Short mmCIF file of C-alpha atoms in Angstrom, two decimals:
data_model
loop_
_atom_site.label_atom_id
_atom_site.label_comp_id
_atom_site.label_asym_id
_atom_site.label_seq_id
_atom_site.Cartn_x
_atom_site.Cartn_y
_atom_site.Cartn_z
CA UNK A 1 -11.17 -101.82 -78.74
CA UNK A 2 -11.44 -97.71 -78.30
CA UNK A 3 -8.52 -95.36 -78.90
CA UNK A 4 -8.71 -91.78 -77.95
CA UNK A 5 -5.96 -89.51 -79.52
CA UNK A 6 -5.62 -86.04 -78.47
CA UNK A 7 -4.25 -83.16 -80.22
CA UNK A 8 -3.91 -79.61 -80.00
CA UNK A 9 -1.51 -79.00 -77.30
CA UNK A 10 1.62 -76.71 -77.52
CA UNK A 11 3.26 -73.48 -75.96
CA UNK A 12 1.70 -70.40 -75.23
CA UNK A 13 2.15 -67.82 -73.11
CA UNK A 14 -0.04 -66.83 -70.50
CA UNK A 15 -3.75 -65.27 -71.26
CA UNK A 16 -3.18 -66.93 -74.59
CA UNK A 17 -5.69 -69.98 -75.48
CA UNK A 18 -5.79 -73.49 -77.10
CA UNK A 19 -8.25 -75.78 -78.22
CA UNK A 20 -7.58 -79.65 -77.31
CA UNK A 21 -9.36 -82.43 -79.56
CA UNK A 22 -9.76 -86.04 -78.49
CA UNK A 23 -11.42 -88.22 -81.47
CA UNK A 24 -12.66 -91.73 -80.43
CA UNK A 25 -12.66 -94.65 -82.59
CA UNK A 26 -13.27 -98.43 -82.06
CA UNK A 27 -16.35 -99.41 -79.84
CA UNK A 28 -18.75 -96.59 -79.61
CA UNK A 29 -18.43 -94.73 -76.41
CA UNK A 30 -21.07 -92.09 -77.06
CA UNK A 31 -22.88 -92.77 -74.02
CA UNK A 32 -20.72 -92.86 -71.19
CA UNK A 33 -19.20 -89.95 -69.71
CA UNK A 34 -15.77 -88.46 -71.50
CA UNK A 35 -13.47 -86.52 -69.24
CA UNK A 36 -10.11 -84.29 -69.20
CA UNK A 37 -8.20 -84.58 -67.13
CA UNK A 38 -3.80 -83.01 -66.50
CA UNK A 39 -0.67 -83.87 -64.86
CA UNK A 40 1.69 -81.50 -63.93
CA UNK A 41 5.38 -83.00 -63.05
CA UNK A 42 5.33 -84.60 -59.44
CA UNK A 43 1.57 -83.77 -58.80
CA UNK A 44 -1.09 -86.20 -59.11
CA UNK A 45 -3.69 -86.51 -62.06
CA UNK A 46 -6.60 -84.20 -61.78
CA UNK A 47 -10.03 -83.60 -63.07
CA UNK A 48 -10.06 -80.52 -65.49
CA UNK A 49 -13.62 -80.96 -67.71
CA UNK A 50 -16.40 -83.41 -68.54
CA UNK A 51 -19.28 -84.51 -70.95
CA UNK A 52 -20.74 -86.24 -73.15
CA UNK A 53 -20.32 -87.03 -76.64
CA UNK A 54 -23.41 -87.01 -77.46
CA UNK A 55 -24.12 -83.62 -75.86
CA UNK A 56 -25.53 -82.94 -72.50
CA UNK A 57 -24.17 -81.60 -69.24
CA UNK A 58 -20.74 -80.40 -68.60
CA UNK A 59 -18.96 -80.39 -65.60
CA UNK A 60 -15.59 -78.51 -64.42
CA UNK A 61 -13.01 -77.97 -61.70
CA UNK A 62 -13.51 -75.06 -59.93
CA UNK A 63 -10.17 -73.63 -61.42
CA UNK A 64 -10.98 -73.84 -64.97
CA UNK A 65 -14.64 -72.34 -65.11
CA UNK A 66 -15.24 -69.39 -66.91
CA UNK A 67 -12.17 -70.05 -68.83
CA UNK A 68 -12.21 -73.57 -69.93
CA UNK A 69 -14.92 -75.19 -72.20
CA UNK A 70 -16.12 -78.68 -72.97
CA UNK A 71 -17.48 -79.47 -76.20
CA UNK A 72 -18.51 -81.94 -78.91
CA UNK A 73 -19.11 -83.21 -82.14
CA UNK A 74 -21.06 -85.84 -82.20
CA UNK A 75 -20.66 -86.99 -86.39
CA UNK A 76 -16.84 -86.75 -85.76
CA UNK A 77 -16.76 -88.47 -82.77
CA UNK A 78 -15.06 -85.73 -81.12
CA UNK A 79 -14.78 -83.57 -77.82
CA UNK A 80 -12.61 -80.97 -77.63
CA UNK A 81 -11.40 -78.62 -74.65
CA UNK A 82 -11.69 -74.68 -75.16
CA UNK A 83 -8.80 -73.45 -72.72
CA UNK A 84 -8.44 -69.57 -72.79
CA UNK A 85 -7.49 -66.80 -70.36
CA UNK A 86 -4.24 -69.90 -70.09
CA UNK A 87 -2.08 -69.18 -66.89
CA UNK A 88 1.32 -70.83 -65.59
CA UNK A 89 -0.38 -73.47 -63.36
CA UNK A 90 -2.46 -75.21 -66.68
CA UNK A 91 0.70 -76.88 -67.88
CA UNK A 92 0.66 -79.74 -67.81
CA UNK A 93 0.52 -83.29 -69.95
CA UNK A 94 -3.37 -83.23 -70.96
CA UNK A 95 -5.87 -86.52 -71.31
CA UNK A 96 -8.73 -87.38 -72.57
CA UNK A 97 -10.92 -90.27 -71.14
CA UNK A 98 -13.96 -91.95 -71.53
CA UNK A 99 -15.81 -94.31 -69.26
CA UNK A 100 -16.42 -96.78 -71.26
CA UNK A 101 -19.34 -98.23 -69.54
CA UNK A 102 -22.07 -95.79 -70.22
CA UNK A 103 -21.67 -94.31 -66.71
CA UNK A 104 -22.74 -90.52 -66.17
CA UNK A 105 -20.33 -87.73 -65.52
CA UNK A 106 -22.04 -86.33 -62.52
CA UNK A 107 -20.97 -89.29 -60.33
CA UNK A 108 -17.45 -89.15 -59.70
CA UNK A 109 -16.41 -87.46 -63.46
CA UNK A 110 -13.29 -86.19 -61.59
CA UNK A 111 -11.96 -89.61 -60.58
CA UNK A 112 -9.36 -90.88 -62.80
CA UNK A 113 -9.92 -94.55 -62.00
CA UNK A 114 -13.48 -94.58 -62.89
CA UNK A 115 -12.43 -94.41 -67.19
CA UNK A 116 -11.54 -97.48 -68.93
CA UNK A 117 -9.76 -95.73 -71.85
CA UNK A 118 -6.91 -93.22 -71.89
CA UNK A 119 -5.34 -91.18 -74.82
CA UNK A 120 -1.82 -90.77 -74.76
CA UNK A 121 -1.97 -87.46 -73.95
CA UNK A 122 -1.12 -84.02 -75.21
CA UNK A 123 1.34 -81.59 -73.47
CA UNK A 124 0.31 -77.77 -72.78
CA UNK A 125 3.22 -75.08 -71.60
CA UNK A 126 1.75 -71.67 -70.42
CA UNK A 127 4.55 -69.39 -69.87
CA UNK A 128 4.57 -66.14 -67.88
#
C-alpha cells in the first residue's frame, strides 16, 4: 500500500511563495512518474508539475513555469513543489500523485486518471 501526505500549504498573499512536500511511504514508487496537480472550487482538477523521485525531467503547465519548481529528495522519499511569484488564481486544494506503475511523466503527466495514488491534499490561499 503507498500513502502520499502533503504539507506545506497555507495563506499568503500574492507574489509571496510556498514550498509543498509530498513524502511517500509503503511500496516504493521511485520509478514512476509523481505529479501535482490543484482544484480550485467548481473547476476541474488540473496538471500543475511533474517528476520523478528519483530525479530526472520535469514537466509544467504553461501557467506555472518560471515560477513554480519541481523537486526531490530521493533518501527522504520526497518531492516537493517550489511555488513563488504566488498570484490569486493558484489557490486552490493542492495534490500530490504518483503513478504507481513505473510509467513516465512525459506521456500524459497532466492527466489525473493516469495516477493510482492520491494524497489528501493540501490547501493554498493567495490573496490580492
Amino acid at each position: 500500500q503507498v500513502q502520499l501526505v502533503e504539507s506545506g500549504g497555507g495563506s499568503v498573499q500574492a507574489d509571496g511563495s510556498l514550498r509543498l512536500s509530498c513524502t511517500v511511504s509503503g511500496e516504493t514508487v521511485s520509478s514512476g512518474c509523481m505529479a501535482w496537480f490543484r482544484q480550485a472550487p467548481g473547476k476541474e482538477r488540473e496538471g500543475v508539475a511533474a517528476g520523478y523521485i528519483g530525479g530526472g525531467g520535469t514537466y509544467y503547465a504553461d501557467s506555472v513555469k518560471g515560477r513554480f519548481t519541481f523537486s526531490q529528495d530521493n533518501a527522504k522519499n520526497t518531492v516537493y513543489l517550489q511555488m513563488t511569484n504566488l498570484k490569486p488564481e493558484d489557490t486552490g486544494m493542492y495534490y500530490c500523485a504518483a503513478d504507481g506503475s513505473g510509467g513516465r511523466c512525459f506521456t500524459g503527466w497532466h492527466i489525473p486518471q493516469r495516477f493510482l495514488y492520491w494524497g489528501q491534499g493540501t490547501q493554498v490561499t493567495v490573496s490580492s
